[in-house]
PDB file of C-alpha atoms in Angstrom:
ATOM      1  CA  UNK A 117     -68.044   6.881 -19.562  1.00 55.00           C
ATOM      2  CA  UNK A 118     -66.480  10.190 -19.365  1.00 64.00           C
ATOM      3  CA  UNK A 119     -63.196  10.662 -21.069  1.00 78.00           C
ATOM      4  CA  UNK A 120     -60.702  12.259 -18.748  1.00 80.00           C
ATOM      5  CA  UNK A 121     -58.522  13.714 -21.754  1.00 82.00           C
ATOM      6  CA  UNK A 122     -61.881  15.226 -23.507  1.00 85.00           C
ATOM      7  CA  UNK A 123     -62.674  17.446 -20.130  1.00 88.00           C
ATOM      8  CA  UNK A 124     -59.387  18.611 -19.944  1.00 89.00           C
ATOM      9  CA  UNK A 125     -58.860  19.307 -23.712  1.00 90.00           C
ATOM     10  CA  UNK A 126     -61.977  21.570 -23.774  1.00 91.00           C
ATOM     11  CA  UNK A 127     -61.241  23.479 -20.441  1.00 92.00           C
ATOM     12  CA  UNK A 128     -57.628  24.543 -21.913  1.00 93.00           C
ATOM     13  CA  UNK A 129     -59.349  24.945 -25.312  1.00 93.00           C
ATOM     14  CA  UNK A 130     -61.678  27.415 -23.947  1.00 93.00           C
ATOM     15  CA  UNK A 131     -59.302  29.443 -21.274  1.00 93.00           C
ATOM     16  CA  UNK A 132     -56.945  29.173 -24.407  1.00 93.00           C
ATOM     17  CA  UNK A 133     -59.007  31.044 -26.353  1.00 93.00           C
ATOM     18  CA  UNK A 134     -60.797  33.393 -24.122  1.00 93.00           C
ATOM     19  CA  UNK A 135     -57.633  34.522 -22.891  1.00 93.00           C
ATOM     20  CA  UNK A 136     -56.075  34.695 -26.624  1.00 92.00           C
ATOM     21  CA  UNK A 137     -59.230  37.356 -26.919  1.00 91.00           C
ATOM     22  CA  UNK A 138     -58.592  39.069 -23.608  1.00 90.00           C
ATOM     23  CA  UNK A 139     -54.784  39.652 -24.933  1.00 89.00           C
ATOM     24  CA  UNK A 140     -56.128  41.575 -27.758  1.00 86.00           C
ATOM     25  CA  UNK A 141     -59.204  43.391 -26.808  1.00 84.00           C
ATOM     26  CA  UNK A 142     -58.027  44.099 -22.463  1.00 83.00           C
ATOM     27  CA  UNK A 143     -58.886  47.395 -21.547  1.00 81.00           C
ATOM     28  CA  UNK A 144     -55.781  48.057 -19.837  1.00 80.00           C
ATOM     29  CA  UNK A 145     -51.650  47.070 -20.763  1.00 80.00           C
ATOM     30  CA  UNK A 146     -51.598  45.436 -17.210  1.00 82.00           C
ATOM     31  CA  UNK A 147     -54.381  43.260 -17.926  1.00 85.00           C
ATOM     32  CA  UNK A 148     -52.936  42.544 -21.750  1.00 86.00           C
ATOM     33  CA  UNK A 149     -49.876  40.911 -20.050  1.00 87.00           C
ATOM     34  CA  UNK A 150     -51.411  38.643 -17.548  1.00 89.00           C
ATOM     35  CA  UNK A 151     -53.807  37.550 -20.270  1.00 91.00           C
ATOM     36  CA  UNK A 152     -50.575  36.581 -22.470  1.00 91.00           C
ATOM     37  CA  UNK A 153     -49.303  34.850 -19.384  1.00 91.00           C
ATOM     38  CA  UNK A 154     -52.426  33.166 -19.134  1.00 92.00           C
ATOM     39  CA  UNK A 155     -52.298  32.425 -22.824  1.00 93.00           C
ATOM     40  CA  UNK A 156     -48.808  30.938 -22.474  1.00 92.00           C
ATOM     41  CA  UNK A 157     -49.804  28.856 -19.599  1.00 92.00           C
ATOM     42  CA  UNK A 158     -52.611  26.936 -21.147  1.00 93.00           C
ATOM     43  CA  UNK A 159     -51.232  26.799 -24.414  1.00 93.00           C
ATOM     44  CA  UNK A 160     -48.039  24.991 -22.792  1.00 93.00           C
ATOM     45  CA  UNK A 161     -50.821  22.421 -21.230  1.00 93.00           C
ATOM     46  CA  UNK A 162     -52.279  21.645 -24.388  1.00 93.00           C
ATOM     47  CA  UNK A 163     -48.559  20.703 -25.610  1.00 92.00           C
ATOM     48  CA  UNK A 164     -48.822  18.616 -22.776  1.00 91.00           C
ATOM     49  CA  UNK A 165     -51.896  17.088 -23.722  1.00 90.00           C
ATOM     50  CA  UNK A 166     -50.380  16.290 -26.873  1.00 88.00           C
ATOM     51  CA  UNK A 167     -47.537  14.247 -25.392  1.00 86.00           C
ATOM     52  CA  UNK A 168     -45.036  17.226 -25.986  1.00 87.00           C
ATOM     53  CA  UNK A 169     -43.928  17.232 -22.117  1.00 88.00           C
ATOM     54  CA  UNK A 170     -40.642  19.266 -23.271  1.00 88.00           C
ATOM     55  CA  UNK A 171     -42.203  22.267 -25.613  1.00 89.00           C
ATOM     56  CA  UNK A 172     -44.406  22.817 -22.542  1.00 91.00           C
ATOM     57  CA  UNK A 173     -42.277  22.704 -20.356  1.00 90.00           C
ATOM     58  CA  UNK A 174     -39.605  24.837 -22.490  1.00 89.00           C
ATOM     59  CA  UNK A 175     -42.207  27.183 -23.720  1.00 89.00           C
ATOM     60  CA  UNK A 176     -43.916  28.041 -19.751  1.00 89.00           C
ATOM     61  CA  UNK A 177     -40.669  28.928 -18.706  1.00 88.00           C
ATOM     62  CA  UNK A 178     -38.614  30.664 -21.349  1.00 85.00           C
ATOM     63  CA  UNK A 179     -41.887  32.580 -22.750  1.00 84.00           C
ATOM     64  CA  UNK A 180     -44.629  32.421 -19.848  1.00 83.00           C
ATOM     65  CA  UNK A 181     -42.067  33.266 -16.809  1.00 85.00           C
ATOM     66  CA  UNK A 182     -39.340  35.460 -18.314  1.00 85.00           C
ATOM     67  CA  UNK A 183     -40.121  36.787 -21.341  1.00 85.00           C
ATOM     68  CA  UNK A 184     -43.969  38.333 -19.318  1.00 85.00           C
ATOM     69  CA  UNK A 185     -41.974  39.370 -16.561  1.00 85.00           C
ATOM     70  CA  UNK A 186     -39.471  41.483 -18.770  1.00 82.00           C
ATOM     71  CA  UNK A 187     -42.744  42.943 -20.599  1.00 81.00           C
ATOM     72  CA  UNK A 188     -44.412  43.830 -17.414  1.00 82.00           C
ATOM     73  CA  UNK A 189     -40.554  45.635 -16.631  1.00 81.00           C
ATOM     74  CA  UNK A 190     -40.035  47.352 -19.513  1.00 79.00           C
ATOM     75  CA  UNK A 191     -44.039  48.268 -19.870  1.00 78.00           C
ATOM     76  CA  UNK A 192     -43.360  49.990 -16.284  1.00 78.00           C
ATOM     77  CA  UNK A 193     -40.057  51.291 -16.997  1.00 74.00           C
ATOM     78  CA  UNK A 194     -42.027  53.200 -19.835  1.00 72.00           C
ATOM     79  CA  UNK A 195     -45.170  54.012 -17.739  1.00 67.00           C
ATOM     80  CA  UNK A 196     -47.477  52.741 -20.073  1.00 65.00           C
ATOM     81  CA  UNK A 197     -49.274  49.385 -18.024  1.00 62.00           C
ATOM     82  CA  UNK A 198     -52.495  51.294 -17.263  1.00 62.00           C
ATOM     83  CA  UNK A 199     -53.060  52.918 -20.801  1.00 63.00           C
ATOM     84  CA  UNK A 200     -56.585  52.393 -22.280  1.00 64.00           C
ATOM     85  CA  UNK A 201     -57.307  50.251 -25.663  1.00 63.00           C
ATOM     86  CA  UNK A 202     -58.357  51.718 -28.874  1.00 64.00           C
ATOM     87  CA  UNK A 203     -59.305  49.420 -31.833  1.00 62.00           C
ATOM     88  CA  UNK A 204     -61.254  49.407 -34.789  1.00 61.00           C
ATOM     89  CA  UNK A 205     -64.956  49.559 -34.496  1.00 65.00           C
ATOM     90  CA  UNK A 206     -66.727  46.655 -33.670  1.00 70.00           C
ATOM     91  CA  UNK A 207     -68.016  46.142 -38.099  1.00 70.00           C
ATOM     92  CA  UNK A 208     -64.081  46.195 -38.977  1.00 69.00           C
ATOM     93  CA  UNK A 209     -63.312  43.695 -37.029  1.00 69.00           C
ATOM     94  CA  UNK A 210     -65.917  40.896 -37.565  1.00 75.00           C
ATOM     95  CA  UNK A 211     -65.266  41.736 -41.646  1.00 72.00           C
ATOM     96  CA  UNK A 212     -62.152  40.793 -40.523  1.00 70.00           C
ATOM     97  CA  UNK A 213     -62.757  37.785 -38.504  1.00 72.00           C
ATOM     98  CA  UNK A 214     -64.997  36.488 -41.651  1.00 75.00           C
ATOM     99  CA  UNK A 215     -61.760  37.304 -44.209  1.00 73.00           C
ATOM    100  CA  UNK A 216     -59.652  35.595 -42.184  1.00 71.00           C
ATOM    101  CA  UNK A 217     -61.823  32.436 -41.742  1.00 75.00           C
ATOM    102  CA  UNK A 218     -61.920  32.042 -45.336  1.00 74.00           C
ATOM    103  CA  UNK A 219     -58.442  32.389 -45.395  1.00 72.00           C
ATOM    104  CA  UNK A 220     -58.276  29.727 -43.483  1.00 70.00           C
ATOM    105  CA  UNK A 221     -60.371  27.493 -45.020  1.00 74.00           C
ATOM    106  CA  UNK A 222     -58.269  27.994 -48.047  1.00 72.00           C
ATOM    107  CA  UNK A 223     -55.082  26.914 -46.252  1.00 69.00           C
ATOM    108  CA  UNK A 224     -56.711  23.790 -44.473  1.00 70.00           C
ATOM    109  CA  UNK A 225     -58.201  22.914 -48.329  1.00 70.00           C
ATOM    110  CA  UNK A 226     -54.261  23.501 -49.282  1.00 69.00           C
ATOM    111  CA  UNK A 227     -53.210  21.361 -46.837  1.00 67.00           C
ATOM    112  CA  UNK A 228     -55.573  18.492 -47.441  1.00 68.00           C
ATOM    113  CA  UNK A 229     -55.058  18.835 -51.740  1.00 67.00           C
ATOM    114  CA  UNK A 230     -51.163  18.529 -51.206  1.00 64.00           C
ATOM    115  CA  UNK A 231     -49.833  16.825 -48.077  1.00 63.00           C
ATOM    116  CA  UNK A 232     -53.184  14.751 -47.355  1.00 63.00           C
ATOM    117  CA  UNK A 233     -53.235  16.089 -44.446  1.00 56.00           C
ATOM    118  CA  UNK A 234     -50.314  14.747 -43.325  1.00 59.00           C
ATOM    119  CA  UNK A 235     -47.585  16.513 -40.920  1.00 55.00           C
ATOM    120  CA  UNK A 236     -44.950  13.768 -42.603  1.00 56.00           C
ATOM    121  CA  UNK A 237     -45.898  14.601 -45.848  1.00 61.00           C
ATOM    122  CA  UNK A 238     -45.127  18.016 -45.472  1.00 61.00           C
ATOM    123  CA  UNK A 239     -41.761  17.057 -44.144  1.00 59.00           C
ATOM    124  CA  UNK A 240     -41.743  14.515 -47.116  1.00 63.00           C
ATOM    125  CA  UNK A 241     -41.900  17.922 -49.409  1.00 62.00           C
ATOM    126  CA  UNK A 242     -39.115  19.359 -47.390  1.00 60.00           C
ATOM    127  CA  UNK A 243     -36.952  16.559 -47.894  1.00 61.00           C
ATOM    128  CA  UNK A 244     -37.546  16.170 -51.442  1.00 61.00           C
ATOM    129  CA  UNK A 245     -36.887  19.940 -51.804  1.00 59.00           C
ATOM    130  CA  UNK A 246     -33.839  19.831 -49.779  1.00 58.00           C
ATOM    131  CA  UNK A 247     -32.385  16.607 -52.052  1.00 60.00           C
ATOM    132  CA  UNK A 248     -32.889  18.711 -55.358  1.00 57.00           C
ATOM    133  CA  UNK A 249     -35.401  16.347 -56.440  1.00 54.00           C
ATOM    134  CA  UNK A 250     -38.181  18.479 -56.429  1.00 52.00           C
ATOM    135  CA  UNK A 251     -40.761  18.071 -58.959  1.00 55.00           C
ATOM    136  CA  UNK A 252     -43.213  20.805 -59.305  1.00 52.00           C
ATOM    137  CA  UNK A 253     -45.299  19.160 -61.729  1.00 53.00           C
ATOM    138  CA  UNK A 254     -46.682  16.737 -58.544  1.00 56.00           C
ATOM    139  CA  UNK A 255     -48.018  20.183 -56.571  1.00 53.00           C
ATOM    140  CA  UNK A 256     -50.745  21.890 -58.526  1.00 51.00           C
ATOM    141  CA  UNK A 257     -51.498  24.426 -55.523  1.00 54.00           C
ATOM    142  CA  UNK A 258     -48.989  27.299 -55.978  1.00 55.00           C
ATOM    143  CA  UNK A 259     -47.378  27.738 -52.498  1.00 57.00           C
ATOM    144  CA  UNK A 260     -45.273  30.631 -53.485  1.00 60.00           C
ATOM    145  CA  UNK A 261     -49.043  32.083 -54.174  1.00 62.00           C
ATOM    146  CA  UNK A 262     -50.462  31.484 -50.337  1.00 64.00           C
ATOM    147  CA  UNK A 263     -47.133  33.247 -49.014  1.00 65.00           C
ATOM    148  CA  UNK A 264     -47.372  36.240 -51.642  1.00 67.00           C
ATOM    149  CA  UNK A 265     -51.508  36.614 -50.837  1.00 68.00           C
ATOM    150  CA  UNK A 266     -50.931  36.311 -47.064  1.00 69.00           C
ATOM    151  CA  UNK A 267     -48.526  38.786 -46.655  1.00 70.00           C
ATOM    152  CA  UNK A 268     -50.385  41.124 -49.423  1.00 69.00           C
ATOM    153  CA  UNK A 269     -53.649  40.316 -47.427  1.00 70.00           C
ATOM    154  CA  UNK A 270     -52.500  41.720 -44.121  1.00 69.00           C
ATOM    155  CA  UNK A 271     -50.830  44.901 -45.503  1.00 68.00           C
ATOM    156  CA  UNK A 272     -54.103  45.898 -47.387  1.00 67.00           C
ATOM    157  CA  UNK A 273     -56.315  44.956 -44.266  1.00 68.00           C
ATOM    158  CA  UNK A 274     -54.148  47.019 -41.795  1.00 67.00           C
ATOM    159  CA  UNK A 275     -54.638  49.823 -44.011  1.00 64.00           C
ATOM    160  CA  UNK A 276     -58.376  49.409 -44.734  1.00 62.00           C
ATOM    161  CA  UNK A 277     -59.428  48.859 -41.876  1.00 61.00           C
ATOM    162  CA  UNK A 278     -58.065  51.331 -39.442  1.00 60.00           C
ATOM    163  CA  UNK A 279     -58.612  54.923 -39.018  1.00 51.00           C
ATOM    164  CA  UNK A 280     -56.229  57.297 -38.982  1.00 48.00           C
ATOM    165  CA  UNK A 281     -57.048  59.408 -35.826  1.00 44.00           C
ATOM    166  CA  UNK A 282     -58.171  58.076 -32.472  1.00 46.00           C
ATOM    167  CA  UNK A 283     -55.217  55.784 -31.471  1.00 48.00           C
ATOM    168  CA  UNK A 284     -53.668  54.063 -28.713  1.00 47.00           C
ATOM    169  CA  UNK A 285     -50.022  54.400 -27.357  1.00 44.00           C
TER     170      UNK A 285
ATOM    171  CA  UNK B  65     -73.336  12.582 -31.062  1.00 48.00           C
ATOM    172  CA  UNK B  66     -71.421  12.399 -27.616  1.00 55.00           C
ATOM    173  CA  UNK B  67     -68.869  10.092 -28.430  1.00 59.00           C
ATOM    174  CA  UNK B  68     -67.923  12.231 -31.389  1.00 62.00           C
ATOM    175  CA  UNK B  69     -67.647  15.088 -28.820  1.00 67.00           C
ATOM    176  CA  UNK B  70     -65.974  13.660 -26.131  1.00 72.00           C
ATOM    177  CA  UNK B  71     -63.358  11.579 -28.556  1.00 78.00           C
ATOM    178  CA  UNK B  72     -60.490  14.593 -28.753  1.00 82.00           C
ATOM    179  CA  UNK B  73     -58.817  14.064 -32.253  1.00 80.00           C
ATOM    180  CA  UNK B  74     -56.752  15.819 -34.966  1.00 80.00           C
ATOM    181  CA  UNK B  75     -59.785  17.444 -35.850  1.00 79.00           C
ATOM    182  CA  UNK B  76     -60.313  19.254 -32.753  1.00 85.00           C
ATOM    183  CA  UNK B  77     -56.767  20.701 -32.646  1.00 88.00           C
ATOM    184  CA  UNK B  78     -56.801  21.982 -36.070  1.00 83.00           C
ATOM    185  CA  UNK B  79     -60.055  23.802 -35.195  1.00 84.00           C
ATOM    186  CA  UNK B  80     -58.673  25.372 -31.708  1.00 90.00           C
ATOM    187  CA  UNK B  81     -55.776  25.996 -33.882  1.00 89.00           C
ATOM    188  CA  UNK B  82     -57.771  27.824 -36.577  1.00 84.00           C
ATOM    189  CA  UNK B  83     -59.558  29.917 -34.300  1.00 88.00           C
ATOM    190  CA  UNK B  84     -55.933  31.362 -32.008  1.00 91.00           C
ATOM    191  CA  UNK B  85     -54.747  32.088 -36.017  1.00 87.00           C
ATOM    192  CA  UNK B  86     -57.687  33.987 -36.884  1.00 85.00           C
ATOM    193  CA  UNK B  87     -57.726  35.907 -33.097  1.00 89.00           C
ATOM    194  CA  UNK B  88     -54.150  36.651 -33.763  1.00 88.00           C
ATOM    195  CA  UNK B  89     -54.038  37.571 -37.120  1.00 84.00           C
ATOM    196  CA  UNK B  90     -57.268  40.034 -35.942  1.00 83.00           C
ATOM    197  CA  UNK B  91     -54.574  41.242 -33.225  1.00 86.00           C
ATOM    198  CA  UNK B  92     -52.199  42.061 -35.939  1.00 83.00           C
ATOM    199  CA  UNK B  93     -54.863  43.759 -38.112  1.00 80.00           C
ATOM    200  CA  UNK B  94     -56.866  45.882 -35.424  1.00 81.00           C
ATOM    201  CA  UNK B  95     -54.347  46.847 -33.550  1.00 80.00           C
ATOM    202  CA  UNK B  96     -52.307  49.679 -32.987  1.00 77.00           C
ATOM    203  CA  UNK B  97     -49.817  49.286 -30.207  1.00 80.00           C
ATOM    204  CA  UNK B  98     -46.516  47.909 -30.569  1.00 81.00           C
ATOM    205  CA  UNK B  99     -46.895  45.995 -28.026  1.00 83.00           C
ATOM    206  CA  UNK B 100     -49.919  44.201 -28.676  1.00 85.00           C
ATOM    207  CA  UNK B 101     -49.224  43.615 -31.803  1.00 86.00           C
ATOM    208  CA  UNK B 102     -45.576  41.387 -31.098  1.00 87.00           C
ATOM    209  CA  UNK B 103     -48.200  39.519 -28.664  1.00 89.00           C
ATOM    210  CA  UNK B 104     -50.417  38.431 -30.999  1.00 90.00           C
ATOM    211  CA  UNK B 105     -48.077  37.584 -33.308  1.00 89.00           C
ATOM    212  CA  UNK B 106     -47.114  35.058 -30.242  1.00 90.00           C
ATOM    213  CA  UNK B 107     -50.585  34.012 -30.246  1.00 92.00           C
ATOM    214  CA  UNK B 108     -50.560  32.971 -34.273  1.00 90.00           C
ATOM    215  CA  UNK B 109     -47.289  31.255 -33.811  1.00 90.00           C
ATOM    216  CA  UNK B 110     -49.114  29.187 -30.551  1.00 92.00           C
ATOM    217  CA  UNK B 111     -51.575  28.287 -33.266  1.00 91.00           C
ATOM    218  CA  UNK B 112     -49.274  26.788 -35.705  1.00 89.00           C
ATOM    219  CA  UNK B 113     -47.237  24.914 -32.796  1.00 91.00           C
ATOM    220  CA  UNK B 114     -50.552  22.889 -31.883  1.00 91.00           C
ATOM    221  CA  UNK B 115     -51.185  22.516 -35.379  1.00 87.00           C
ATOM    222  CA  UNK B 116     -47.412  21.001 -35.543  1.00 86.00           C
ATOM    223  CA  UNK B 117     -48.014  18.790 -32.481  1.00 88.00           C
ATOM    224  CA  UNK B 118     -51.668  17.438 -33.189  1.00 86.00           C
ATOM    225  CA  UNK B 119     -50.286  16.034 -36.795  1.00 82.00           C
ATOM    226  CA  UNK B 120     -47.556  15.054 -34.956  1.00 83.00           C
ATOM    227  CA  UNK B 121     -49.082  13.268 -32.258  1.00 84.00           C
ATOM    228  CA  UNK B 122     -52.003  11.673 -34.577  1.00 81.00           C
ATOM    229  CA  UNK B 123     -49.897  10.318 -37.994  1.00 73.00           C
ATOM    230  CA  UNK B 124     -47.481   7.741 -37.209  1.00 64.00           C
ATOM    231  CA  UNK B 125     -43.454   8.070 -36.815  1.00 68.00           C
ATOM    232  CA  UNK B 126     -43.658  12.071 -37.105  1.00 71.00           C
ATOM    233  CA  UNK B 127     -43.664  13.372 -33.448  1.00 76.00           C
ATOM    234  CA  UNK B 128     -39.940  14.208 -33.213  1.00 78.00           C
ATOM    235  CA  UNK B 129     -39.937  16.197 -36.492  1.00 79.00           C
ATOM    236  CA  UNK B 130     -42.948  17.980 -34.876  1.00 81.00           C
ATOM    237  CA  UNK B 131     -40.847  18.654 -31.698  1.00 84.00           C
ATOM    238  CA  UNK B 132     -38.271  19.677 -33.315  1.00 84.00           C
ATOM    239  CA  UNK B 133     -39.926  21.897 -35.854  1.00 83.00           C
ATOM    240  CA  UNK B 134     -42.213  23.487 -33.183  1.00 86.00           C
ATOM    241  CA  UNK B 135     -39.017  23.880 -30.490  1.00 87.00           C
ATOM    242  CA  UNK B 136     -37.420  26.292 -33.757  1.00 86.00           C
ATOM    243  CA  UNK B 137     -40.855  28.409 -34.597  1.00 87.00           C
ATOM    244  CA  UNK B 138     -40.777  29.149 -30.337  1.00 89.00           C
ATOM    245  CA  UNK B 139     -37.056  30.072 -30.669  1.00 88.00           C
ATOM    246  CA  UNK B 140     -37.355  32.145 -32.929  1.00 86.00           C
ATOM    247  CA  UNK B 141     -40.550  33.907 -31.666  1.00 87.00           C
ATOM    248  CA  UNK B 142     -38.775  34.653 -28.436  1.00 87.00           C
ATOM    249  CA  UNK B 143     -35.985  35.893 -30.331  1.00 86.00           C
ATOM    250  CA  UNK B 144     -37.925  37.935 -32.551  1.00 85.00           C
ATOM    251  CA  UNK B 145     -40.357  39.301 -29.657  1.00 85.00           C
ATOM    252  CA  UNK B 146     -36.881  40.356 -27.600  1.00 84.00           C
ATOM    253  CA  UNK B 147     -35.576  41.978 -30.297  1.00 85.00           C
ATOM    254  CA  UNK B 148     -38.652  43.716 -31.038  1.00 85.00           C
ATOM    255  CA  UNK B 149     -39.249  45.154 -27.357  1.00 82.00           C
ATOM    256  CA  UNK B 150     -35.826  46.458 -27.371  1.00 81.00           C
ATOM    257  CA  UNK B 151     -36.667  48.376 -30.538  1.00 82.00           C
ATOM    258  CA  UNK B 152     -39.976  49.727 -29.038  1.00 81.00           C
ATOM    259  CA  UNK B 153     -37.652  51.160 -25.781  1.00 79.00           C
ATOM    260  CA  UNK B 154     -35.344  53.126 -28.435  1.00 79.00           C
ATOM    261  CA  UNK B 155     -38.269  53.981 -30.224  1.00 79.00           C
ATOM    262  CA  UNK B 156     -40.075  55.370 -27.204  1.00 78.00           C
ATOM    263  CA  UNK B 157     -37.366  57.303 -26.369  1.00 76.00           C
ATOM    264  CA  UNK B 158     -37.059  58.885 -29.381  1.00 77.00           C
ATOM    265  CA  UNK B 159     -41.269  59.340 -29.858  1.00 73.00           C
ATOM    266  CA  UNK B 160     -42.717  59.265 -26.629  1.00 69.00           C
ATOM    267  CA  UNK B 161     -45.581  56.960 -27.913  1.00 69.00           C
ATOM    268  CA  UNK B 162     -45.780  53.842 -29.817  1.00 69.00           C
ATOM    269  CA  UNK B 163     -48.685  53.826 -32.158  1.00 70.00           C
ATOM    270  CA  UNK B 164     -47.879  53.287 -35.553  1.00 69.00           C
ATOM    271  CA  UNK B 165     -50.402  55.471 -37.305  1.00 67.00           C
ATOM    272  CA  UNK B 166     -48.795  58.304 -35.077  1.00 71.00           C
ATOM    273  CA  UNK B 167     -45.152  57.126 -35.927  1.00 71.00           C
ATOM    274  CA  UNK B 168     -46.277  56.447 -40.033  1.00 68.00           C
ATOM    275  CA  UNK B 169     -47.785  60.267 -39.720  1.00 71.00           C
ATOM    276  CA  UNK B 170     -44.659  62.033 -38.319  1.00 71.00           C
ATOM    277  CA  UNK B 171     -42.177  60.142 -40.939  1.00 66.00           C
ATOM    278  CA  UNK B 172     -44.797  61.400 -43.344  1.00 66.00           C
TER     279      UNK B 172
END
């Protein structure tokens, strides 16, 4: 028997994601935009999919309808829809995709050592911080660490990996 | 093998959510207009509002505090990308382009 939820799930997943690339690596501003719409859209449905009827609903409208249509405005007000892309060569950015996934796998190992996994866990931490009875004895995973390495990571990528003259308005 | 594919869990949402951060955070990284940076950065706060929502949906008695949380991270990305695109306007009109090597070259 075919589950329903499943077929939708993986349609939004992969328009989700396809477009997510297309807002990044479009040839064109014009297309960039409608690919964030797009983005927007099915993101909002996967809310929906999640039983978060209000986000989606909040996020299509305020984000999705407005806040493209003022980008597409000010993008034309500035006569720059139609310019072409220029990004890193195609090496950079897979070393990059591979940096980032291990990244990644750090954070979902962080998650799973110190909240279990858990979304109310992490609110549990929260709490306890907010109370003043905070023990940092019970987390051995530095979190001040993750923040400090992520924001130290993307400076130090940024400058690695691009080159300094063919660029894009 | 199929019923592990077609039964849509937590695990499924952290991976779609793992793969928008990693597109977005390549966004960020790779590239160089204004612009397309603020949108990605929409893209890697998408990603950790369906990572929000699928614990929230999946562990019991936590969905509202995922609502809640998630309806503040998209606040405040509008708010930031507004502000943001008004800066890029006065910065256009002062530059007449909006690459950041170019801008990071003439400050230099």
């Amino acid at each position: 028997m075919l589950n329903v939820e499943a077929v939708y799930f993986y349609i939004y997943a992969v328009v989700l994601v396809a477009s997510a690339l297309s807002v990044i690596f479009s040839p064109r501003m014009f297309l960039g935009v409608c690919a964030f719409f797009l983005t927007l859209l099915f993101s909002s449905l996967i809310y929906w999919l999640l039983s978060a009827e209000f986000i989606a609903l909040f996020q299509f409208i305020l984000c999705g309808l407005f806040l493209c249509i003022i980008l597409m405005m000010i993008l034309r007000k500035i006569t720059i829809l139609t310019l072409p892309l220029r990004v890193g060569s195609l090496a950079k950015i897979i070393l990059t995709c591979v940096v980032l996934l291990i990244f990644g796998l750090i954070s979902y190992f962080y998650m799973s050592v110190e909240f279990s996994g858990a979304i109310s866990d992490f609110f549990g931490f929260i709490n306890a911080k907010a109370a003043d009875r905070f023990d940092f004895t019970n987390f051995t995973f530095p979190l001040h660490l993750v923040v400090i390495i992520t924001g130290v990571m993307c400076v130090m990528l940024r400058n690695i990996y691009l080159t300094k003259n063919d660029g894009e308005n | 093998m199929t019923d592990g594919f077609f039964d849509i869990g937590l695990f499924h949402y952290i991976i779609l959510a793992i793969i928008l951060f990693i597109i977005g955070m390549t966004g960020v990284i790779v590239s160089r207009s204004m612009f397309r940076i603020v949108m990605s950065m929409f893209v890697i706060c998408i990603s950790v509002v369906i990572n929000f929502l699928a614990f929230g949906c999946y562990c019991s008695d936590s969905l509202k505090y995922a609502n809640i949380m998630s309806f503040l991270i998209i606040v405040m990305t509008l708010l930031q990308a507004t502000g943001a695109f008004a800066l890029f306007l006065k910065v256009y009109h002062s530059n007449e382009y909006l690459d950041i090597e170019k801008i990071k070259d003439k400050e230099n």
